[in-house]
Coordinates of C-alpha atoms (C1' of nucleotides) in Angstrom, one line a residue:
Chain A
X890 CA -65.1 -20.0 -22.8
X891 CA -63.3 -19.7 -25.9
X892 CA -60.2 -22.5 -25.7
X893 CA -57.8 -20.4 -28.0
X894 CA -58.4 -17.6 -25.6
X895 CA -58.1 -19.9 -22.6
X896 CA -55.0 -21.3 -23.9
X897 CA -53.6 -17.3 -24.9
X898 CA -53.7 -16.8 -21.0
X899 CA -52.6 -19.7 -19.7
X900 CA -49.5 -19.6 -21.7
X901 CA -49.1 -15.8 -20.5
X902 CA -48.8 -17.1 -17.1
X903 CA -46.7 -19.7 -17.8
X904 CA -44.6 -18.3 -20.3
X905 CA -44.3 -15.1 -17.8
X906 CA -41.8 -16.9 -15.5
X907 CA -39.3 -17.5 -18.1
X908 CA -40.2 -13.9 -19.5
X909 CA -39.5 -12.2 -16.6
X910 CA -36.0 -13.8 -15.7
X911 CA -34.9 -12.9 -18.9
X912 CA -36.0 -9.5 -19.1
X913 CA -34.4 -9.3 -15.6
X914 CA -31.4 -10.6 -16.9
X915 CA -31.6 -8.0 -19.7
X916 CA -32.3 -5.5 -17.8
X917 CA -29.4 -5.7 -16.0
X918 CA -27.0 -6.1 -18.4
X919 CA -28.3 -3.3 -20.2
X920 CA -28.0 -0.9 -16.9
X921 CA -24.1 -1.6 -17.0
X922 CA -23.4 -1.3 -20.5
X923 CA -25.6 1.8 -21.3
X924 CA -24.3 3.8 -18.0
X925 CA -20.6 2.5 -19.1
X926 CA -21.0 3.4 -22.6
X927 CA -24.0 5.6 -23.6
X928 CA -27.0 4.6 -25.3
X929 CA -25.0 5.4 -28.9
X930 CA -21.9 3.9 -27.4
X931 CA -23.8 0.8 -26.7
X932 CA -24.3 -2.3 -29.0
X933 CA -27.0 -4.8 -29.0
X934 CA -24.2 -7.5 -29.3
X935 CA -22.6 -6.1 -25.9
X936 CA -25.8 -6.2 -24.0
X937 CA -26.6 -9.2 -25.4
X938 CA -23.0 -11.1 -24.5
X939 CA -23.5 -9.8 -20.9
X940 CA -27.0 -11.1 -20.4
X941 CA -25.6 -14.7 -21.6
X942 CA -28.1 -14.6 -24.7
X943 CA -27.8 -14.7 -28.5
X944 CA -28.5 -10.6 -30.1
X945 CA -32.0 -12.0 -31.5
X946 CA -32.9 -13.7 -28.6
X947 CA -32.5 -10.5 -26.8
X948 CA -34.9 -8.6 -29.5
X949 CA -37.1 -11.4 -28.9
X950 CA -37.8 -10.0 -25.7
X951 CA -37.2 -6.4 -26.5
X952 CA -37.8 -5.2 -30.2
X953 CA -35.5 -2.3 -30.7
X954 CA -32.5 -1.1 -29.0
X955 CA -34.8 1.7 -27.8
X956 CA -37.1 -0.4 -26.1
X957 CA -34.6 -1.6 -24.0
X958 CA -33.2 1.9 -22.8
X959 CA -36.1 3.6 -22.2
X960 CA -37.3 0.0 -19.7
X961 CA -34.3 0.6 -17.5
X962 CA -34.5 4.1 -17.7
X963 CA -38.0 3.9 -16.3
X964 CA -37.2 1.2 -13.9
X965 CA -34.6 2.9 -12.0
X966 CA -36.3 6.2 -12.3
X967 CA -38.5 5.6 -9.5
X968 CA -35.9 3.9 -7.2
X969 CA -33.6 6.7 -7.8
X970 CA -36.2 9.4 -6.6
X971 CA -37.8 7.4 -4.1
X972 CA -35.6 9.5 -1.5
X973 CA -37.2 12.8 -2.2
X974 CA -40.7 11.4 -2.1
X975 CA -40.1 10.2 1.2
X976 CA -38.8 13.2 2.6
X977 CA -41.4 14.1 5.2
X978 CA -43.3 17.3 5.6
X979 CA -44.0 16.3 9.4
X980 CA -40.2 15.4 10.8
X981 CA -38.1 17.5 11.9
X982 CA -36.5 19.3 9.4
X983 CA -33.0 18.9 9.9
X984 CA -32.7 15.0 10.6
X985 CA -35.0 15.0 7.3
X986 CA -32.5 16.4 5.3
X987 CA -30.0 15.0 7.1
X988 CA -31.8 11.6 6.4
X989 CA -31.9 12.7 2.7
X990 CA -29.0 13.3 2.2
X991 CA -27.6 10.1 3.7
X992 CA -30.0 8.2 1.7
X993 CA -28.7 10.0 -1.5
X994 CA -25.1 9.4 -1.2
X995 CA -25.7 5.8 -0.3
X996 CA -27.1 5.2 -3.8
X997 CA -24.2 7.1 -5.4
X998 CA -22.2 4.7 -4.0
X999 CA -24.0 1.2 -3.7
X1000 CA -25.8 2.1 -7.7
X1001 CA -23.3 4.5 -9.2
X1002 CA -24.2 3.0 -12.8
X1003 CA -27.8 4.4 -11.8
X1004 CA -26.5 7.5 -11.2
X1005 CA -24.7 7.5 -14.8
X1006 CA -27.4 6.2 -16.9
X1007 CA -29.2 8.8 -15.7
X1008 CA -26.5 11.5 -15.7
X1009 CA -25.8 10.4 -19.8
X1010 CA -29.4 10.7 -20.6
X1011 CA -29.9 14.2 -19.0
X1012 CA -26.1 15.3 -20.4
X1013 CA -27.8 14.6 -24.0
X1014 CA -31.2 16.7 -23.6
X1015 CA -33.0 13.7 -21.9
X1016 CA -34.8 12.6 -25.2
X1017 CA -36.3 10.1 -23.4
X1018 CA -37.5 11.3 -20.4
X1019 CA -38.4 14.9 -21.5
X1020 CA -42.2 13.9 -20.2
X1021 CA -41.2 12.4 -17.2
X1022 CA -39.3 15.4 -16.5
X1023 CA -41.5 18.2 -17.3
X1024 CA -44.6 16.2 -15.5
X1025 CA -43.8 13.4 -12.5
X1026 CA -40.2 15.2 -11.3
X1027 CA -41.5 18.5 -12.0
X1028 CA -44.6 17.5 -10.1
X1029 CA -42.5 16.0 -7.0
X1030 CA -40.0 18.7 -6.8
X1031 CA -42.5 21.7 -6.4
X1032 CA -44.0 19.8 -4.1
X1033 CA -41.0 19.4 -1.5
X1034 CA -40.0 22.8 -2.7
X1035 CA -43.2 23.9 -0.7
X1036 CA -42.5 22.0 2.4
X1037 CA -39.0 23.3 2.3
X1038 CA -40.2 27.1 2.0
X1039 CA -42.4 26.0 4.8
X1040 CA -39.9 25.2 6.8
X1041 CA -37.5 28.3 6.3
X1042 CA -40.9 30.4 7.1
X1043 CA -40.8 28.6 10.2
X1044 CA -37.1 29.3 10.9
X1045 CA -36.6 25.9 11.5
X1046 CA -33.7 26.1 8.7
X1047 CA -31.7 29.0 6.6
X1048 CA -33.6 30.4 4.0
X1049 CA -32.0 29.0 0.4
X1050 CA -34.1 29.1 -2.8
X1051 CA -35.6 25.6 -1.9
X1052 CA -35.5 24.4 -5.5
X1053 CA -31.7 25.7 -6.0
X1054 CA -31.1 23.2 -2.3
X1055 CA -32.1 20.8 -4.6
X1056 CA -30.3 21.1 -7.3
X1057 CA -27.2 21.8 -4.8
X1058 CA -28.2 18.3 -2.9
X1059 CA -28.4 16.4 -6.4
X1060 CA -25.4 17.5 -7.7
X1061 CA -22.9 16.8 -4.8
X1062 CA -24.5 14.0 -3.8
X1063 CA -24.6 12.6 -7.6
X1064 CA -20.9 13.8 -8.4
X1065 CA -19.5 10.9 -6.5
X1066 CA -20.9 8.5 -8.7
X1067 CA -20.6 10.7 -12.1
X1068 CA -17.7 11.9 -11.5
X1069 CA -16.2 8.8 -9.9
X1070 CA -13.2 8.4 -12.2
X1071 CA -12.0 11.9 -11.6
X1072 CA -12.7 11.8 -7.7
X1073 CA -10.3 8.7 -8.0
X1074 CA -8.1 9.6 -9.8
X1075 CA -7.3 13.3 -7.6
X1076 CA -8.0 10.7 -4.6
X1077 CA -5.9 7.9 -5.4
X1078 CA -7.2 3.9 -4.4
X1079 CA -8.0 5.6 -1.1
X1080 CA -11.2 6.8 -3.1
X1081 CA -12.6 3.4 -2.9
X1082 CA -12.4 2.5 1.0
X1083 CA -15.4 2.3 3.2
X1084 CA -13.6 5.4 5.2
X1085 CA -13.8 7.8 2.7
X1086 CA -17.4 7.0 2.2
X1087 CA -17.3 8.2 5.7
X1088 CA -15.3 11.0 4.8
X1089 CA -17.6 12.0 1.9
X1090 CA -20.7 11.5 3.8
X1091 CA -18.9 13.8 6.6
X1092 CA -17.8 16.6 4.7
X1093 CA -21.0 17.0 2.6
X1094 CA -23.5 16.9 5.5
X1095 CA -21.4 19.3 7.4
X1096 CA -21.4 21.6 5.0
X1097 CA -25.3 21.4 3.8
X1098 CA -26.2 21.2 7.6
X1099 CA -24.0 24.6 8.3
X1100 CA -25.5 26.2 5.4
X1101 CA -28.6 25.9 6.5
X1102 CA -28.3 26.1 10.4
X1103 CA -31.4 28.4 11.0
X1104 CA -29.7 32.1 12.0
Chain B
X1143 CA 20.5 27.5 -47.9
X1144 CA 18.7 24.9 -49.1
X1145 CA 16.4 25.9 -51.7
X1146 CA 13.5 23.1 -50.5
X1147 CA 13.7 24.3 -47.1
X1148 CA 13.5 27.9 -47.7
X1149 CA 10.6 27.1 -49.9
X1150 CA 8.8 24.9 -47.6
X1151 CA 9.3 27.5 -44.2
X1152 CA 7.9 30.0 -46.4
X1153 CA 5.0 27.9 -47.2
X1154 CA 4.4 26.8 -43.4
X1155 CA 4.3 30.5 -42.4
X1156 CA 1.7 31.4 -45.4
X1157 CA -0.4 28.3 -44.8
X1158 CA -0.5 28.6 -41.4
X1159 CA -2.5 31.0 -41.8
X1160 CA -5.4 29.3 -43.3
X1161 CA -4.7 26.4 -41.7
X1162 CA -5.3 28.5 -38.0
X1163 CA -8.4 29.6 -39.5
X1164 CA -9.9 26.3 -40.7
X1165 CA -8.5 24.4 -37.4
X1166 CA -9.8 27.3 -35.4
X1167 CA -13.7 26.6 -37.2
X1168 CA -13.4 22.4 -36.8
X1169 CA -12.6 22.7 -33.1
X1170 CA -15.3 24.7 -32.4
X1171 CA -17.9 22.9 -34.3
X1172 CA -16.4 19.9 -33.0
X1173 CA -16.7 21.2 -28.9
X1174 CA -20.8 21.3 -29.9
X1175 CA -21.2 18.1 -31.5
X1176 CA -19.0 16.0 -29.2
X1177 CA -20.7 18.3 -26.1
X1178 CA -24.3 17.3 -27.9
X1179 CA -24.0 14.0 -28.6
X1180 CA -20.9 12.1 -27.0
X1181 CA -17.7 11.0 -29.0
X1182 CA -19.2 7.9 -30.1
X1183 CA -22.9 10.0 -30.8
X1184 CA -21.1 12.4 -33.1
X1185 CA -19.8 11.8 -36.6
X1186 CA -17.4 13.8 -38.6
X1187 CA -19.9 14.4 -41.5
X1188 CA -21.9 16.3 -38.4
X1189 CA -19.0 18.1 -37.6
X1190 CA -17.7 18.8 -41.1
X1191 CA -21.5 20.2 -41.6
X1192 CA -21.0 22.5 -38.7
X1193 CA -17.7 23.3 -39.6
X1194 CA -19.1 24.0 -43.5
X1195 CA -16.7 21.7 -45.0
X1196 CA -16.6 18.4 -46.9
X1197 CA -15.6 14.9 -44.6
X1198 CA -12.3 14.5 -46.6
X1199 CA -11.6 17.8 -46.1
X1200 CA -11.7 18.0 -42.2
X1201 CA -9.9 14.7 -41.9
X1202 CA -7.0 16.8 -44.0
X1203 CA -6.4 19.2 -40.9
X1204 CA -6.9 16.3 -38.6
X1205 CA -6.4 12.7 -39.2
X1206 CA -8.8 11.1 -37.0
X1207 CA -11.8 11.6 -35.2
X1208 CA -9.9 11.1 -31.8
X1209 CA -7.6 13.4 -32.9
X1210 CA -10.2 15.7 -33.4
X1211 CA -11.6 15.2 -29.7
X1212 CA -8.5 15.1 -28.2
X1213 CA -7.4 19.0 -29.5
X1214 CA -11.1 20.1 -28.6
X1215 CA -11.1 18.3 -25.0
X1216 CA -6.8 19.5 -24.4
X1217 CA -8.0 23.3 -25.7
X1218 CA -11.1 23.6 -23.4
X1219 CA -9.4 21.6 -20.2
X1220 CA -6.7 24.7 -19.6
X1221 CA -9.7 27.0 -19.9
X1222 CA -11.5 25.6 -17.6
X1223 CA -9.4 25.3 -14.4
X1224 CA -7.9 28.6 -14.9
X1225 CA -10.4 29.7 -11.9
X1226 CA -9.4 27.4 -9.7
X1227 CA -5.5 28.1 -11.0
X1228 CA -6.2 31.7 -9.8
X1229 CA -7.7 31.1 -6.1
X1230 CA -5.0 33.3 -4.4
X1231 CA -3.4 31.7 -1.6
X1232 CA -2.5 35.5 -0.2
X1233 CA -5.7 36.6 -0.8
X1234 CA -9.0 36.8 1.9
X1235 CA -10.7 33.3 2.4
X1236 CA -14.1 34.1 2.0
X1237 CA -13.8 36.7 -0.6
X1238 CA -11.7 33.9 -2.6
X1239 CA -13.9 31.4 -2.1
X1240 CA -17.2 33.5 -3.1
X1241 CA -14.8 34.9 -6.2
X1242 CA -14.3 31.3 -7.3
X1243 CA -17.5 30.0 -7.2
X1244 CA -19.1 33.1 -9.0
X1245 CA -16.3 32.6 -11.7
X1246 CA -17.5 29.0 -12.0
X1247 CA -21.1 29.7 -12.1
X1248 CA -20.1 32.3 -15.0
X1249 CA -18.8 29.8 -16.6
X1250 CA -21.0 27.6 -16.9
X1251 CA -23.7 30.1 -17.8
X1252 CA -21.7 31.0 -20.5
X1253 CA -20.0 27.7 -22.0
X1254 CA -22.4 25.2 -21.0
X1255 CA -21.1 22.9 -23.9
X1256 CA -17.6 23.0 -22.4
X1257 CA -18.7 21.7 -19.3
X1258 CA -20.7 18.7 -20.8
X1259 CA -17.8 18.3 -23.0
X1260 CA -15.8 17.1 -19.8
X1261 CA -19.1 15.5 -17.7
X1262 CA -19.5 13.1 -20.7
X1263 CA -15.6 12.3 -21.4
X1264 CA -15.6 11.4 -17.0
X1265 CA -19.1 10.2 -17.1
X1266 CA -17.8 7.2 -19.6
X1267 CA -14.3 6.9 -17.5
X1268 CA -12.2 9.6 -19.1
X1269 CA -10.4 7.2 -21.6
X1270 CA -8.8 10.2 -23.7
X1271 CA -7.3 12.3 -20.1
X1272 CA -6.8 9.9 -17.2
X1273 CA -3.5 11.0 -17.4
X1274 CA -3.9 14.2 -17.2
X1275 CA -5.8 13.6 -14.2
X1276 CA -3.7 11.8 -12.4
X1277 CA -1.4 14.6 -12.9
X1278 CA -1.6 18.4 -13.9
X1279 CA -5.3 17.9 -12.1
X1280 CA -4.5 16.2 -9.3
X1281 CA -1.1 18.3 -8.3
X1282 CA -3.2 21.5 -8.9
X1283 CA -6.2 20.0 -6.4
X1284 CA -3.6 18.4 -4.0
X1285 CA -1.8 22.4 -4.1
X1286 CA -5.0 24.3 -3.3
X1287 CA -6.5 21.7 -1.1
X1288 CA -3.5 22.6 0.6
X1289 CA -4.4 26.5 0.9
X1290 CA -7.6 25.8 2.3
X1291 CA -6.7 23.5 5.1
X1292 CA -4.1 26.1 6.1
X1293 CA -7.6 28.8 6.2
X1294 CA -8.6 26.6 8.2
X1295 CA -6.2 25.9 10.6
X1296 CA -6.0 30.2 10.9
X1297 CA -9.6 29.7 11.4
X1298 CA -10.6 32.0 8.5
X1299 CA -13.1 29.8 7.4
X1300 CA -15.0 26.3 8.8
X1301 CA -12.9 22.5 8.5
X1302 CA -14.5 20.8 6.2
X1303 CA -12.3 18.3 4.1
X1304 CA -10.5 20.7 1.7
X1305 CA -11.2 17.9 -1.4
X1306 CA -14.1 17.4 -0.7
X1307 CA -15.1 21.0 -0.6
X1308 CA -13.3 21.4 -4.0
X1309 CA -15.9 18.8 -5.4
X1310 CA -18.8 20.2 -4.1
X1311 CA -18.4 23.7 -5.2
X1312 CA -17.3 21.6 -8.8
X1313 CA -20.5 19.6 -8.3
X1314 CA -23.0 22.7 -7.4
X1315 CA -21.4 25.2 -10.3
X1316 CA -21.5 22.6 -13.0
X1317 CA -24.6 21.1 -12.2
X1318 CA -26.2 24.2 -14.2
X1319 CA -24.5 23.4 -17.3
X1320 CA -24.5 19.4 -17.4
X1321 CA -28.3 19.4 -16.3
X1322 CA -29.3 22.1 -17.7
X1323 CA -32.6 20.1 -19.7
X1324 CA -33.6 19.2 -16.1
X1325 CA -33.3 22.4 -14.4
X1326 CA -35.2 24.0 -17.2
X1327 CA -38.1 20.8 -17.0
X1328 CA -38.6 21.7 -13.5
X1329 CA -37.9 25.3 -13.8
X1330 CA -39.8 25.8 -17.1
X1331 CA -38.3 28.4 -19.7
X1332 CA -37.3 30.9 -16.5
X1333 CA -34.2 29.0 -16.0
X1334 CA -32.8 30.9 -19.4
X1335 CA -33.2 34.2 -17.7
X1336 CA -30.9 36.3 -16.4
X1337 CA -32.6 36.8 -13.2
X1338 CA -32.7 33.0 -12.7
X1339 CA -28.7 33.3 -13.1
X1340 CA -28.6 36.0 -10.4
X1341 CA -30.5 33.7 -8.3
X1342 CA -28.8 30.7 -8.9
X1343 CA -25.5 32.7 -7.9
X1344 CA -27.2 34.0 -4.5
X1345 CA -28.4 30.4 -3.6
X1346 CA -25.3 28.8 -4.4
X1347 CA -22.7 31.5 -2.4
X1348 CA -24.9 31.6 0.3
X1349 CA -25.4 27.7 1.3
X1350 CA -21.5 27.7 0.4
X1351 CA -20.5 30.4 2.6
X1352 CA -22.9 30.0 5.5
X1353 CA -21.6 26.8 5.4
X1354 CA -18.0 27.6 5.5
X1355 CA -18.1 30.7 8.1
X1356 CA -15.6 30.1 11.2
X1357 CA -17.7 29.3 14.6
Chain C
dG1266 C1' 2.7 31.7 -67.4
dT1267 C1' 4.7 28.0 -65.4
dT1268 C1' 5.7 25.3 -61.4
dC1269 C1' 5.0 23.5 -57.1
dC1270 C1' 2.6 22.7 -53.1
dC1271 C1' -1.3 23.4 -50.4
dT1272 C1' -6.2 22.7 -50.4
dT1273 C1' -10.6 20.6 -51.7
dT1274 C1' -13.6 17.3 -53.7
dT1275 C1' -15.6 12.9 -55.8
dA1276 C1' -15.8 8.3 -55.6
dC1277 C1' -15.2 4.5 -53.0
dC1278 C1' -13.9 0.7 -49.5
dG1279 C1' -14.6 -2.2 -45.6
dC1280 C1' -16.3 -2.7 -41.1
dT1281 C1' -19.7 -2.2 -37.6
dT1282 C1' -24.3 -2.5 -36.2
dG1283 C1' -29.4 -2.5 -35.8
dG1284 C1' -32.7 -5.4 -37.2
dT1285 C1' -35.0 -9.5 -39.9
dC1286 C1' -35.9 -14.3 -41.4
dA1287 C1' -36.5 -18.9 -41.5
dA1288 C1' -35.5 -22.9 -39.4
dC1289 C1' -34.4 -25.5 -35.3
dT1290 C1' -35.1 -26.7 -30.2
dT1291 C1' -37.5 -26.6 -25.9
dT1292 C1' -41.4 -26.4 -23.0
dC1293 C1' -45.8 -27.5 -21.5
dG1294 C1' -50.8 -28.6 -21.5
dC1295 C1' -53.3 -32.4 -22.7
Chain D
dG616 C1' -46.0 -39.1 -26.1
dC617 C1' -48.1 -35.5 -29.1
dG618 C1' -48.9 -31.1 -30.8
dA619 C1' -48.7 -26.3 -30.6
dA620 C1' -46.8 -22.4 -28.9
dA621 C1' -42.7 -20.3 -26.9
dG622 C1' -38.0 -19.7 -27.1
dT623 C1' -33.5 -19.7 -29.5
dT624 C1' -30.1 -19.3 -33.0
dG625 C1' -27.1 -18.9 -37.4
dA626 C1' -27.2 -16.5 -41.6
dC627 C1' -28.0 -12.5 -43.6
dC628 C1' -29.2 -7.6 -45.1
dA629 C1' -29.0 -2.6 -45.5
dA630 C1' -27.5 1.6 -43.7
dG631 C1' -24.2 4.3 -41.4
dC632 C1' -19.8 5.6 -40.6
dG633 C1' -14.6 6.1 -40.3
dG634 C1' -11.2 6.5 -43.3
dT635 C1' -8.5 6.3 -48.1
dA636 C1' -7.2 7.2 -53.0
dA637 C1' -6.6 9.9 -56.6
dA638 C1' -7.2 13.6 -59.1
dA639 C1' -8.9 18.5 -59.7
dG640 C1' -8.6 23.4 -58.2
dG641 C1' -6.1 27.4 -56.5
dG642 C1' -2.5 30.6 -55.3
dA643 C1' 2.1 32.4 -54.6
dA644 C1' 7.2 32.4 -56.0
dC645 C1' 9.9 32.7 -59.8

DNA sequence: GTTCCCTTTTACCGCTTGGTCAACTTTCGC
DNA sequence: GCGAAAGTTGACCAAGCGGTAAAAGGGAAC
């Protein structure tokens, strides 16, 4: 076997630990500055100081600024929907949504800056993620829409447009995390208590689970 | 009387008027930049584009950009919770309540920029009106939350926690003008259709007030 | 038509910021 | 321990951008 070609991959391996903990690091840094900031409101320098790195040791790992936002765009894209896709067409519809919903407003609370990066990017016309959008979510979305509409067929819950539900489901559940600093702010410190997580998860599955109580 | 003084209150009064005019063109070119791209996304050469005017020129009728974003963000803000301002407190529940949210949903449809104006300025921690939170907002929340828990005490519509039911109909109305690239990637170019608005509305009021009739 | 002030423009300054380069240090297989 | 590759950094550059200075243009009062 070739030896410069042996040596290419063994260095790959190796070199992947040290790699991967820094694009880690990165990655994370770059999550909390780009959903505090916005990608335009964001400097290299910034993402750099909170990853513990010099700014061209950081675009040693990632070339352009770009690079960087669209990896932990992508990355947390799949977390963030992994919810929906596991909402499932078998159970019983209203502990699904239930479930769903529960699941949703966890992540607004436990990774609002998720919610934000996210939340910025769309705000802005999604230049990134216009693909992703029109194809994967797209895809995913009709989908559940169907098994929805299958469900209000089968009376087993009210009969909303399923994709508007969505939308409806996203958006409250989201607001708590966008919309944090004005939620705290009408709120007071209280905002930040385990209780009104309680509250919040409460009032919002009330009301979905009224709205659609089959009638 | 002081001839300087008459001279210069005749001069306000005459070049106020082409002062309202030009003020009246930056702030609106200013509402779809900043609303586009973010404070620090936008420049005041885009603006002064938009606004058909050189950079020096703007920055004559205002001295900063901040100022700038400040006058277009203070302008819109009254604008926008003049719905809410209006929910009667003498009025029928469920009518108000249904007449709020359309009125929301209207808005949106119709100043979409507006609303992403204020998603991005809370988005990124409202640096430019947490006071204005903390007060005029939250007194005017705090006062209507207050009408609704007394509807609901009379029973006139379901308990749900009155703040919380502010945010969500907040969340659900503006979620069609802050997301508006994702609704239209899942929803393809439909979502710009008047019939799509006319659904959106039915979906929205009816999850809302199924979910808030008295049982 | 002259004067004065409001308005507009041209040229420019300094700072920030994305990104590069060349040199230095560390790591690791041998 | 040696050599090569990976990793790291300080110095630097060019472009973009917020903001200023100064002087020219314009119009109404007299």
């Amino acid at each position: 076997m070739d030896v410069r070609l042996r040596r290419k991959r063994e260095a790959a391996a190796k070199s992947t630990r040290i790699q991967e903990v820094n694009r880690r690091v990165i990655l994370d840094a770059a999550l909390e500055v780009f959903s505090a900031y916005g990608f335009r409101g964001s400097t290299i320098d910034q993402i750099a100081e909170r990853a513990g790195m010099s700014k061209p040791n950081l675009l040693y790992y990632f070339k352009r600024k770009q690079d960087i936002y669209v990896s932990v765009l992508e990355e947390t894209l799949a977390q963030w929907l992994q919810p929906l896709a596991d909402l499932d067409p078998a159970g019983e519809p209203e502990a699904e949504l239930a479930r769903y919903i529960a699941r949703k407003l966890a992540m607004s609370a436990e990774r609002p800056e998720a919610s934000r990066l996210f939340a910025n990017e769309i705000l802005h016309g999604a230049p990134a993620i216009q693909k992703f959008l029109k194809s994967t979510l797209k895809d995913l979305v009709d989908e559940k829409a169907g098994v929805l509409r299958r469900w209000m067929a089968e009376k087993k819950i009210a009969a909303v447009d399923p994709h508007h539900l969505i939308f409806m489901i996203w958006a409250a559940t989201q607001h708590y995390a966008d919309f944090e600093t004005q939620v705290r702010a009408i709120m007071g410190p209280e905002a930040e208590t385990a209780s009104f997580r309680m509250a919040t998860a409460d009032a919002v599955t009330s009301l979905f689970m009224n709205g659609l109580k089959p009638r």
